[in-house]
Amino acid sequence: MQDGSIEIRAAAADFGAEVSGLDLAGDITAAELAAIQAAMIRHKVLVFRDQNLDDESHHAFALRFGPLEGHINHSTRHGELPKLQVFGNVGADGKPTGVHPEKGTLVWHTDKSYVATPSLFTILRSPSVARRGGHTLFADMSRAYAALEPGRAEQLEGLRAVHDWKRSREKSDERAATAEEIAAAPAVDHPLIRTHPDTAARAIYIGNHASHILDWELAAGEALLAELETHATQEQFIYRHLWRDNDVLMWDNRCTMHYVTAYDAAIERRVVHRAVVQGDAPY
Ligand code: OGA
Ligand code: MN
């Protein structure tokens, strides 16, 4: 597809696309913004190559899509721009620390599903790219929904999943949530099948923050969530992003899940800077 100078190259099954012809650090016109919005709706994950964003221009670009949200984990906040988060394994001495900063990103999830109004778009750049591993994988949750066995969707209708930051950290073997974090992020519940406000497409809304099914026995809910995750993360629903220097990656959290693949945190230097646009309550 071509829109003025913007070129959009779709990945397989239209899930994910590379967008070229835009300088995200420059002035994005209203028409360009509309083209990006339309591409987001169609492809759910966008890659902008060869960008030269710094933190200020990254922040400014993200703000074009709406207000940004901070993170519950204050230790990842950017010094001057508190709505940006920095995740990395590079120490003050410039050497790899050996520790991946957030183990919750190593498992399938959708951003901030543990709050009442979860993230809309996440916009990521990677000032330091791992040379081996550290890919970002995405699952197309509306295609996964559409591919459910006949009759399965009807059974899932009306169910609600409980999403819980505290439980999610236990599951991913991350440092326990602090009392302050738990108070700031009490468990919430969301429809198991959500509707995209722009397209009305339904999508399975699960991931590591989803703990169990509301009003169901714990084990039965966990089993259902595991079954749906196995279904949704089959190869045909996946887009795999292999990072290059100066990439900017942007995704719609309402209809995708993602995670980072393993890399050797003692050898590679992997740093991401992240801006997250606030979303609305799922329905
Ligand atoms: C995130 C995230 C993935 C990555 O920033 O929300 O999950 O590739 N990051 O670092
Ligand atoms: Mn994430």
mmCIF file of C-alpha atoms and ligand atoms in Angstrom, residues 105 109 111 251 258 274, ligand 2:
data_model
loop_
_atom_site.group_PDB
_atom_site.id
_atom_site.type_symbol
_atom_site.label_atom_id
_atom_site.label_comp_id
_atom_site.label_asym_id
_atom_site.label_seq_id
_atom_site.Cartn_x
_atom_site.Cartn_y
_atom_site.Cartn_z
ATOM 1 C CA THR A 105 8.342 -9.674 29.493
ATOM 2 C CA HIS A 109 1.363 -10.983 27.925
ATOM 3 C CA ASP A 111 0.618 -4.661 28.472
ATOM 4 C CA TRP A 251 1.657 -2.474 18.720
ATOM 5 C CA HIS A 258 3.844 -10.377 22.937
ATOM 6 C CA ARG A 274 9.178 2.345 26.081
HETATM 7 MN MN MN B 2 5.083 -5.895 27.299
#
